[in-house]
Short mmCIF file of N, CA and C in Angstrom, two decimals:
data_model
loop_
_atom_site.label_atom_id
_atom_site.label_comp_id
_atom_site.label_asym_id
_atom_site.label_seq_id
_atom_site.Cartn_x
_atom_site.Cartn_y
_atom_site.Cartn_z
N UNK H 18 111.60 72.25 93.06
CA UNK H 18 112.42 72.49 91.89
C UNK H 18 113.31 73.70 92.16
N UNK H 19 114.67 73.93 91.47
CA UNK H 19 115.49 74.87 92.08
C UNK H 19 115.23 75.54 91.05
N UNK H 20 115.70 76.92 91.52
CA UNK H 20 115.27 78.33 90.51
C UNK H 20 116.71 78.40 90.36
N UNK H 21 117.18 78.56 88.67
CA UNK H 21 118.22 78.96 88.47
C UNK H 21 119.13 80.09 88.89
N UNK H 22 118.00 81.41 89.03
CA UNK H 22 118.46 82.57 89.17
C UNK H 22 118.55 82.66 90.40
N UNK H 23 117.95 81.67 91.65
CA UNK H 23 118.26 81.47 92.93
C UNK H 23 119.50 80.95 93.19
N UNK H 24 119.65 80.14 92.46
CA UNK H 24 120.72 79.39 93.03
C UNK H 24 122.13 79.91 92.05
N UNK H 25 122.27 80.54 91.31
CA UNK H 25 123.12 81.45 90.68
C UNK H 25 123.41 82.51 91.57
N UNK H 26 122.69 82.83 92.41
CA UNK H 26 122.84 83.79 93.47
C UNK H 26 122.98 83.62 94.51
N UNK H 27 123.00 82.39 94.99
CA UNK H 27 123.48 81.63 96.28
C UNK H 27 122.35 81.82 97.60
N UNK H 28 121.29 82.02 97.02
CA UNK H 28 120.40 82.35 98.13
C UNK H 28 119.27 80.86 97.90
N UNK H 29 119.49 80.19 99.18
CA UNK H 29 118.87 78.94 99.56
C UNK H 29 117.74 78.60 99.04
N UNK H 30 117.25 77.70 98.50
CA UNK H 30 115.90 77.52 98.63
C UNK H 30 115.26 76.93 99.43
N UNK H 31 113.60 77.18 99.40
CA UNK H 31 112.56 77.04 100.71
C UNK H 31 112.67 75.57 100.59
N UNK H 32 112.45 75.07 102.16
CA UNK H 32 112.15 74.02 102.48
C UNK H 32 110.79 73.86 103.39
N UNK H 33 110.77 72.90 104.11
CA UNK H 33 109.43 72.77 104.69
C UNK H 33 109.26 74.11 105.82
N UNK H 34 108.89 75.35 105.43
CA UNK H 34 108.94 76.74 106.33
C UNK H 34 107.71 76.52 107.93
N UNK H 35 108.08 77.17 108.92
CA UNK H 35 107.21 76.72 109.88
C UNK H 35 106.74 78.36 109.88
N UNK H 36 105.77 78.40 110.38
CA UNK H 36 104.87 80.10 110.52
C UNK H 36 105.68 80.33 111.70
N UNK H 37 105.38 81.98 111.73
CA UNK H 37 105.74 81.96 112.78
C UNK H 37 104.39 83.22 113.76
N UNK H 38 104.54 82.55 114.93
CA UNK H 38 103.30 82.74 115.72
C UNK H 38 103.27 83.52 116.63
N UNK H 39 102.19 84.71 116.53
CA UNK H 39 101.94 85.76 117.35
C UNK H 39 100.88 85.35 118.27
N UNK H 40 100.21 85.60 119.23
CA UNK H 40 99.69 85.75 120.33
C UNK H 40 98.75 86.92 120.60
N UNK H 41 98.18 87.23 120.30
CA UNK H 41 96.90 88.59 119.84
C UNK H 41 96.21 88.21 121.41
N UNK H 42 96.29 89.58 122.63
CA UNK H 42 95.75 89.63 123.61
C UNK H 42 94.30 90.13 123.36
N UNK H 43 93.43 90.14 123.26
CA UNK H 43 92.28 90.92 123.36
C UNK H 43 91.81 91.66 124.56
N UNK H 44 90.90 92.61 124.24
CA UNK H 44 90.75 93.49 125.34
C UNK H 44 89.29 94.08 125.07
N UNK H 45 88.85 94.21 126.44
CA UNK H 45 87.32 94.05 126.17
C UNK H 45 86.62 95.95 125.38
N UNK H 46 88.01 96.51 125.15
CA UNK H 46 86.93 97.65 124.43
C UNK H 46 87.50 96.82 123.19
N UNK H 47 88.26 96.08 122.93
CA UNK H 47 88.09 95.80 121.41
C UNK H 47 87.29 94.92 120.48
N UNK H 48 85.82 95.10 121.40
CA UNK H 48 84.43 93.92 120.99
C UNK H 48 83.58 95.02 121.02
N UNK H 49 82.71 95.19 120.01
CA UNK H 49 81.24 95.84 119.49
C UNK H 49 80.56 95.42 120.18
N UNK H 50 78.84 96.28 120.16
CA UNK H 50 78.20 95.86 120.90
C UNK H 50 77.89 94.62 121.00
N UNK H 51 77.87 93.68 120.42
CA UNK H 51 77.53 92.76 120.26
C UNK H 51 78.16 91.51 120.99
N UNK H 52 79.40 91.82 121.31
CA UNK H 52 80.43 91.38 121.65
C UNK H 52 81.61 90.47 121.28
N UNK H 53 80.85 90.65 119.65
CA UNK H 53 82.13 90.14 118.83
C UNK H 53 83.57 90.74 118.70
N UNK H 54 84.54 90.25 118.11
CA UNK H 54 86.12 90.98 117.98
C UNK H 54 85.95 92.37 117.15
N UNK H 55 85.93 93.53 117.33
CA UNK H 55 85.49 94.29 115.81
C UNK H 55 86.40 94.12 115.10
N UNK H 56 85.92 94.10 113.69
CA UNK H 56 86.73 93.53 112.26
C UNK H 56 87.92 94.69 112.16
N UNK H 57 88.08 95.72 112.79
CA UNK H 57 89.17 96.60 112.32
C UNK H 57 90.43 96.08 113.35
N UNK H 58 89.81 95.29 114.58
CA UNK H 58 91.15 95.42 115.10
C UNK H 58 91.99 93.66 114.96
N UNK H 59 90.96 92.98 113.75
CA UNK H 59 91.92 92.39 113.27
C UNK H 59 93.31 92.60 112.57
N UNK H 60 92.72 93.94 111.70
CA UNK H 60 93.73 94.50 110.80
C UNK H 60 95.16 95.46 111.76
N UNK H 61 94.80 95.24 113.05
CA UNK H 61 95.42 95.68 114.03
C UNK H 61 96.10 94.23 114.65
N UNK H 62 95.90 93.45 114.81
CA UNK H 62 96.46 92.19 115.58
C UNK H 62 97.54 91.87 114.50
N UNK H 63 96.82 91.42 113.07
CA UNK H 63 97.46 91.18 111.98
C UNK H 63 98.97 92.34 112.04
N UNK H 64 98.80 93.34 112.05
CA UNK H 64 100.02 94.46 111.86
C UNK H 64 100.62 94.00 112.89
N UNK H 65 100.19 94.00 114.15
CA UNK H 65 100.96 93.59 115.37
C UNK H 65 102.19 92.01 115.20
N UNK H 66 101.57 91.33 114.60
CA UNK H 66 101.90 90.26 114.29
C UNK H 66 103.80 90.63 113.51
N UNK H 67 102.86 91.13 111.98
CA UNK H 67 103.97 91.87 111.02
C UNK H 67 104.84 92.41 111.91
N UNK H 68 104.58 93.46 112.88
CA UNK H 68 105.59 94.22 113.07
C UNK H 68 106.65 93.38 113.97
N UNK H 69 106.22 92.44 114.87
CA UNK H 69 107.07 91.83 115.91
C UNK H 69 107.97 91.25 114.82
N UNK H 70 107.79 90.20 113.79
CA UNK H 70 108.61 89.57 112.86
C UNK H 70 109.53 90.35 112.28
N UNK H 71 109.17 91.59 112.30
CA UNK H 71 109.63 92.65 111.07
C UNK H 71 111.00 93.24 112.32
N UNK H 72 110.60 93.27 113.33
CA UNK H 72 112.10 93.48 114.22
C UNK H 72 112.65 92.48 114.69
N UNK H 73 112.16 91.43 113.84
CA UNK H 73 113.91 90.33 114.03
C UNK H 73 114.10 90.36 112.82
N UNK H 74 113.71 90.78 111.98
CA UNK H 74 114.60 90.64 110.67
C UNK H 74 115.70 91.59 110.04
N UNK H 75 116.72 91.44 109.52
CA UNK H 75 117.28 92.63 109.15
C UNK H 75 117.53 93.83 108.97
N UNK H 76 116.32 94.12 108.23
CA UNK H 76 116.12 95.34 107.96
C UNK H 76 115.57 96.16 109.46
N UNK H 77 115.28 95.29 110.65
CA UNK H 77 114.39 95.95 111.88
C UNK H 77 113.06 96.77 111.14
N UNK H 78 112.99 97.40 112.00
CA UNK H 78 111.58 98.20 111.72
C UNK H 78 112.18 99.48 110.62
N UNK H 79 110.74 99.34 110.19
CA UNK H 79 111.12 101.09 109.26
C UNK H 79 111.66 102.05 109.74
N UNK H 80 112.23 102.80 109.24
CA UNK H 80 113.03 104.12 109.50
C UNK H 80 114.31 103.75 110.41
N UNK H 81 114.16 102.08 110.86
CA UNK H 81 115.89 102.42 111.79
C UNK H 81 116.93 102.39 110.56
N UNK H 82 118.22 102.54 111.03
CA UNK H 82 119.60 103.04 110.53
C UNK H 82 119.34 101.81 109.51
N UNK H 83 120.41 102.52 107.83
CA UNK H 83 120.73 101.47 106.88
C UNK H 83 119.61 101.84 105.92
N UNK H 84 118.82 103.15 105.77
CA UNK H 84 117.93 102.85 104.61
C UNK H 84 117.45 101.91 104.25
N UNK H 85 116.96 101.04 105.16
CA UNK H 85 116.28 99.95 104.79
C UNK H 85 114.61 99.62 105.15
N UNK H 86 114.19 100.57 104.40
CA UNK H 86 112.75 100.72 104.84
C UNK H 86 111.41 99.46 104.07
N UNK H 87 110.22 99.68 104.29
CA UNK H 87 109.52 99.37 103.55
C UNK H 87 108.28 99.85 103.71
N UNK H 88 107.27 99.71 103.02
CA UNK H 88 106.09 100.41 102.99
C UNK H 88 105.11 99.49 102.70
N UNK H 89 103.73 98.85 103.39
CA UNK H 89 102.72 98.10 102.64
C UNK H 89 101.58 98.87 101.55
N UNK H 90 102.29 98.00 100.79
CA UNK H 90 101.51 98.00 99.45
C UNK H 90 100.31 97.76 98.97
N UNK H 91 99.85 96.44 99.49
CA UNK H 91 98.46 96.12 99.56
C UNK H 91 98.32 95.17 100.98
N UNK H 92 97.24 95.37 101.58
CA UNK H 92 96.37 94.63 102.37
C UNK H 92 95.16 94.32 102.20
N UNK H 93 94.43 92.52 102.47
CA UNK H 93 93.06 92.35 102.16
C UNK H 93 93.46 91.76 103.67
N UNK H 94 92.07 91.05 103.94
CA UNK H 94 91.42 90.45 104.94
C UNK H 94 89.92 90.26 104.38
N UNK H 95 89.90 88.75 104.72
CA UNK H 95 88.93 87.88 104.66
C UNK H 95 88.23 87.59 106.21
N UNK H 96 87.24 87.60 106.16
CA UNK H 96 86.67 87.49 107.66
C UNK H 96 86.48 86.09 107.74
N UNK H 97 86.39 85.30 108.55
CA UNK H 97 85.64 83.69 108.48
C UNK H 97 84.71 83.52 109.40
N UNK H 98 85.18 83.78 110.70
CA UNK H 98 84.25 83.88 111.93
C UNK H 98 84.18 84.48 113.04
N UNK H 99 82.80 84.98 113.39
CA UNK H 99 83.36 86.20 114.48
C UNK H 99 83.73 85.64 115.77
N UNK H 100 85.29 86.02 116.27
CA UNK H 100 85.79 85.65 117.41
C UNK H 100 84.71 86.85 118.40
N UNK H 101 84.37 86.01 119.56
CA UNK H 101 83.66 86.72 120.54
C UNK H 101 84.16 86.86 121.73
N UNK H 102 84.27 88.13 122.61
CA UNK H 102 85.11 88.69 123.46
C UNK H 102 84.76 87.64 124.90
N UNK H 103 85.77 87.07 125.30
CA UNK H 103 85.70 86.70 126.67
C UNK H 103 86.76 87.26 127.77
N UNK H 104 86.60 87.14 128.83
CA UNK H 104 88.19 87.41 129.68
C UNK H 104 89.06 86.28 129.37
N UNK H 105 90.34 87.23 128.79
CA UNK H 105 91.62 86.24 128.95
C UNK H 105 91.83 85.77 127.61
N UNK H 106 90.77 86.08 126.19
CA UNK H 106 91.18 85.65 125.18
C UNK H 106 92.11 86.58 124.09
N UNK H 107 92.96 84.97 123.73
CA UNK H 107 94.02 85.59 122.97
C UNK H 107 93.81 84.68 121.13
N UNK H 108 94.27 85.84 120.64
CA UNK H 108 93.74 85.26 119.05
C UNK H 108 95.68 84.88 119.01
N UNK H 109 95.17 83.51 118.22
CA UNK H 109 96.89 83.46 117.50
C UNK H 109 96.92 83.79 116.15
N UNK H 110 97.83 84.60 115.32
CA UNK H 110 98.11 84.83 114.63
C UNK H 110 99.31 83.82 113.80
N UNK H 111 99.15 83.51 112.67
CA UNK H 111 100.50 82.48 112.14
C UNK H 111 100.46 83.51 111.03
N UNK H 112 101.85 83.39 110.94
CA UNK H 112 102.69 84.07 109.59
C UNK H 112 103.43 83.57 108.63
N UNK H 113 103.37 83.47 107.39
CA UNK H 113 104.18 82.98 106.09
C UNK H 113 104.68 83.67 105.65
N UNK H 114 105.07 83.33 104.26
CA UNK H 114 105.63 84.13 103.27
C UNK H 114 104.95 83.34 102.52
N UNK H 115 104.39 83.83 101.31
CA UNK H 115 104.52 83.17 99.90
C UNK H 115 105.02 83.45 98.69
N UNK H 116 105.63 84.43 98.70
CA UNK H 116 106.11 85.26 97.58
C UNK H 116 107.03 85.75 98.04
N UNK H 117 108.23 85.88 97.20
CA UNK H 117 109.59 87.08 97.61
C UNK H 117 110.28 87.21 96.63
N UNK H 118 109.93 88.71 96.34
CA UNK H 118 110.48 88.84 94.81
C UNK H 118 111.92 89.95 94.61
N UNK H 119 111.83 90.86 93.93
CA UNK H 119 113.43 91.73 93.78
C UNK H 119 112.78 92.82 94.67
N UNK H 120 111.57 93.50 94.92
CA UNK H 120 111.97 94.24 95.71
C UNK H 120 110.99 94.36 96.75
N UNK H 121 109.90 93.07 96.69
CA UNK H 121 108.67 92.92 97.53
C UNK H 121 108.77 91.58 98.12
N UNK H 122 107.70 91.41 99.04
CA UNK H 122 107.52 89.88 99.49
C UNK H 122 105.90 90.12 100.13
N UNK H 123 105.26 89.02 100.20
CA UNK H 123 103.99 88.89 100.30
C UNK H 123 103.87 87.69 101.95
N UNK H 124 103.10 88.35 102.93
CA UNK H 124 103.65 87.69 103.69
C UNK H 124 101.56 87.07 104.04
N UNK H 125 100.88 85.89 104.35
CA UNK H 125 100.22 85.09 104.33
C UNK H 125 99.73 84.79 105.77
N UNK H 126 98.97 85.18 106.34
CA UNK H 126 98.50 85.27 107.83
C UNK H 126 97.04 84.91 107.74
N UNK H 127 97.52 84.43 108.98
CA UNK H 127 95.78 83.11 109.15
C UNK H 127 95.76 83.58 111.44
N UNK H 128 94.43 83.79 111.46
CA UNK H 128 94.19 83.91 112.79
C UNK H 128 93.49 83.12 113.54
N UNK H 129 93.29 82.40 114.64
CA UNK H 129 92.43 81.21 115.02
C UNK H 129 92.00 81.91 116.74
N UNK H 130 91.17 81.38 117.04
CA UNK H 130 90.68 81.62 117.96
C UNK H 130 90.58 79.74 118.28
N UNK H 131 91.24 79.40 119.12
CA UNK H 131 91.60 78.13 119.18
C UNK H 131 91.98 77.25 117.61
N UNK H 132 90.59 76.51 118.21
CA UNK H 132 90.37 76.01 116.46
C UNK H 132 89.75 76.45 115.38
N UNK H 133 89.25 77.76 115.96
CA UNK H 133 88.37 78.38 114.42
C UNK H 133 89.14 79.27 114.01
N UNK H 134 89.07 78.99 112.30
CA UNK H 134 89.67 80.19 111.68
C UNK H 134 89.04 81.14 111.69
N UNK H 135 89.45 82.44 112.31
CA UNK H 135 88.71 83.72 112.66
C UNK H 135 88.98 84.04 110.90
N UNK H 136 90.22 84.66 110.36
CA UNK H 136 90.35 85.73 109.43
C UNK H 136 91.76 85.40 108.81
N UNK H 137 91.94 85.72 107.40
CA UNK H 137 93.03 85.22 106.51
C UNK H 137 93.34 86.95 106.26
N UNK H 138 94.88 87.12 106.28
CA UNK H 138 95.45 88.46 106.02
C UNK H 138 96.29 88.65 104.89
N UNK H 139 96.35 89.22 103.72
CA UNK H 139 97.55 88.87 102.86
C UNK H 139 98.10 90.12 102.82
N UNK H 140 99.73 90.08 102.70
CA UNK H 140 99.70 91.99 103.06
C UNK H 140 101.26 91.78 102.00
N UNK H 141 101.55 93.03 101.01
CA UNK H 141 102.29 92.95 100.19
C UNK H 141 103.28 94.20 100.86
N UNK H 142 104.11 93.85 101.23
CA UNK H 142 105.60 95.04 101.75
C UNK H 142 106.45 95.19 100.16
N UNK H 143 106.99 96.22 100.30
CA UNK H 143 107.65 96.68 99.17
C UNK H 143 108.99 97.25 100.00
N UNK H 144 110.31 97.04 99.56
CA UNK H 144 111.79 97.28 100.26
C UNK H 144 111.45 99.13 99.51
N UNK H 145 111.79 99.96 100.45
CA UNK H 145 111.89 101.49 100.22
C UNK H 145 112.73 102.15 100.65
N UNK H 146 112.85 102.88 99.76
CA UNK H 146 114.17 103.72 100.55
C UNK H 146 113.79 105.02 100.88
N UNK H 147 113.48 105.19 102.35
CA UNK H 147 112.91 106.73 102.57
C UNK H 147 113.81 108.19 102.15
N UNK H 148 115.18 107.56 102.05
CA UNK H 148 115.83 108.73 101.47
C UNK H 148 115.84 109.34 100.24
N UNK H 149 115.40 108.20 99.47
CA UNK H 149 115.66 108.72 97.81
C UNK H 149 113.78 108.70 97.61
N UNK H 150 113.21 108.22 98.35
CA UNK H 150 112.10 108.47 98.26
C UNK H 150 111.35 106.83 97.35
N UNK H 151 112.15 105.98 97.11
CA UNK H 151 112.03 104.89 95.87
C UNK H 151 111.89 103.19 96.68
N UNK H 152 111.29 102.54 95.69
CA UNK H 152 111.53 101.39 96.08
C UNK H 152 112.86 100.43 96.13
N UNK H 153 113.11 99.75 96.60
CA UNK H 153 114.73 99.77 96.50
C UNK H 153 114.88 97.72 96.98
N UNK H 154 115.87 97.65 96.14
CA UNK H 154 115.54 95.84 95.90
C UNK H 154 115.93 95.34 96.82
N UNK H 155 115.35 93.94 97.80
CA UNK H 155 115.76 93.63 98.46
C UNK H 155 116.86 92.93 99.29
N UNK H 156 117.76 92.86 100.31
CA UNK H 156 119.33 92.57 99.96
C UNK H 156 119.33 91.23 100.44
N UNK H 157 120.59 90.88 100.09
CA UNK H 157 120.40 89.38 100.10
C UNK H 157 120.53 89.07 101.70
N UNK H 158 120.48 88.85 102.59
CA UNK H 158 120.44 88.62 103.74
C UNK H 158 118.80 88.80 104.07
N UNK H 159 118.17 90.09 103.77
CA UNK H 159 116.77 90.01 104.06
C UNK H 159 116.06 88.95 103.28
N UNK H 160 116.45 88.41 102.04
CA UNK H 160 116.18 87.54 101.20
C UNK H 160 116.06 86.29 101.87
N UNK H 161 117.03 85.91 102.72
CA UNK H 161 117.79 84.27 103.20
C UNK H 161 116.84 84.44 104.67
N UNK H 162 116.73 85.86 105.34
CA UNK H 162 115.86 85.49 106.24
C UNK H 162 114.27 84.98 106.11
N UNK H 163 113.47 85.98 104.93
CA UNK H 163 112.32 85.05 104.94
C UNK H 163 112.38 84.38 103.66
N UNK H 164 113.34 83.61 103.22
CA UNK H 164 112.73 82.37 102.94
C UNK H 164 112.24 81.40 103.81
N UNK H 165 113.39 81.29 105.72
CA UNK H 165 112.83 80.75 106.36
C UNK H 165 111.46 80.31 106.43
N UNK H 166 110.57 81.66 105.78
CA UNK H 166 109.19 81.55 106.21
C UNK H 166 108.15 81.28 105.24
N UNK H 167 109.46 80.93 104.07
CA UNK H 167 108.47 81.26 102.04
C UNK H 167 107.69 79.43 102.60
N UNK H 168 106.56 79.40 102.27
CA UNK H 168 105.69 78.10 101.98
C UNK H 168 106.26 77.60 100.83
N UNK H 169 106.61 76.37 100.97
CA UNK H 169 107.70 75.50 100.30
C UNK H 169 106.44 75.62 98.48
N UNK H 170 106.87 75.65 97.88
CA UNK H 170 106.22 75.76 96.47
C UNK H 170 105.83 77.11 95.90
N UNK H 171 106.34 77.78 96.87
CA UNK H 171 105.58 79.24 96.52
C UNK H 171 106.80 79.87 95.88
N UNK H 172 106.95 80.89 95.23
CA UNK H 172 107.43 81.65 93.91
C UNK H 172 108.49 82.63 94.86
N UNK H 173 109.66 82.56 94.33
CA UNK H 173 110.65 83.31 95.35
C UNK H 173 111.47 84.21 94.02
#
């Protein structure tokens, strides 16, 4: 269904969005004794993930030129199963969007260790402006880039 105030504003709506996919190297100090993945450096693969996406997009990374910063707002993580350290394993990371609003977007990460879902990431960015110190709405070009990635039904 088209959003009026989307399309009054000329910014596209989502279609069938594809994730887009990180590659998480593991490394054998990053397994507990036990020799599972430790749960913190999911929240580390996950960021890794964010950040590669986050320098092809517009805005690049925080603090480069254009005041176009952002800051995460909230992060959870759900555990599902413990990935266990071998040589040579790599976790994939997939990335969404499901949300993109005036001055946030909510971006939807799922990690697999082949076929098992290791861990679900949901992480809320907020557009900031480190100069004025404020949150600051997001521009339309950063808008049109992740819809690429909004999950078709989800709230833009």
């Amino acid at each position: 269904m088209t959003d009026p105030a989307e399309a009054a504003a000329g910014v596209p709506i989502a279609g069938p969005a594809v994730p887009n996919v990180y590659e998480a190297q593991v490394r054998w100090s990053d397994a507990d004794i036990m020799g599972h993945v430790n749960h913190a450096r999911y929240l580390s693969f996950f960021e890794d993930a964010r950040m590669t996406l986050l320098a092809s997009s517009p805005a690049g990374l925080a603090g480069a030129a254009g005041n176009r910063g952002y800051i995460a707002a909230r992060v959870a993580v759900d555990y599902r199963w413990a990935a266990e350290f071998r040589p040579g394993l790599m976790l994939r990371v997939e990335t969404m969007v499901s949300r993109i609003g005036t001055t946030s977007w909510t971006f939807d990460q799922q990690m697999y260790d082949g076929d098992h879902h290791v861990a679900n990431c949901e992480c809320v960015l907020v557009g900031y402006s480190y100069a004025d110190r404020t949150p600051r709405a997001l521009a339309r070009d950063e808008r049109e880039f992740w819809q690429q990635y909004l999950v078709s039904g989800s709230a833009s």
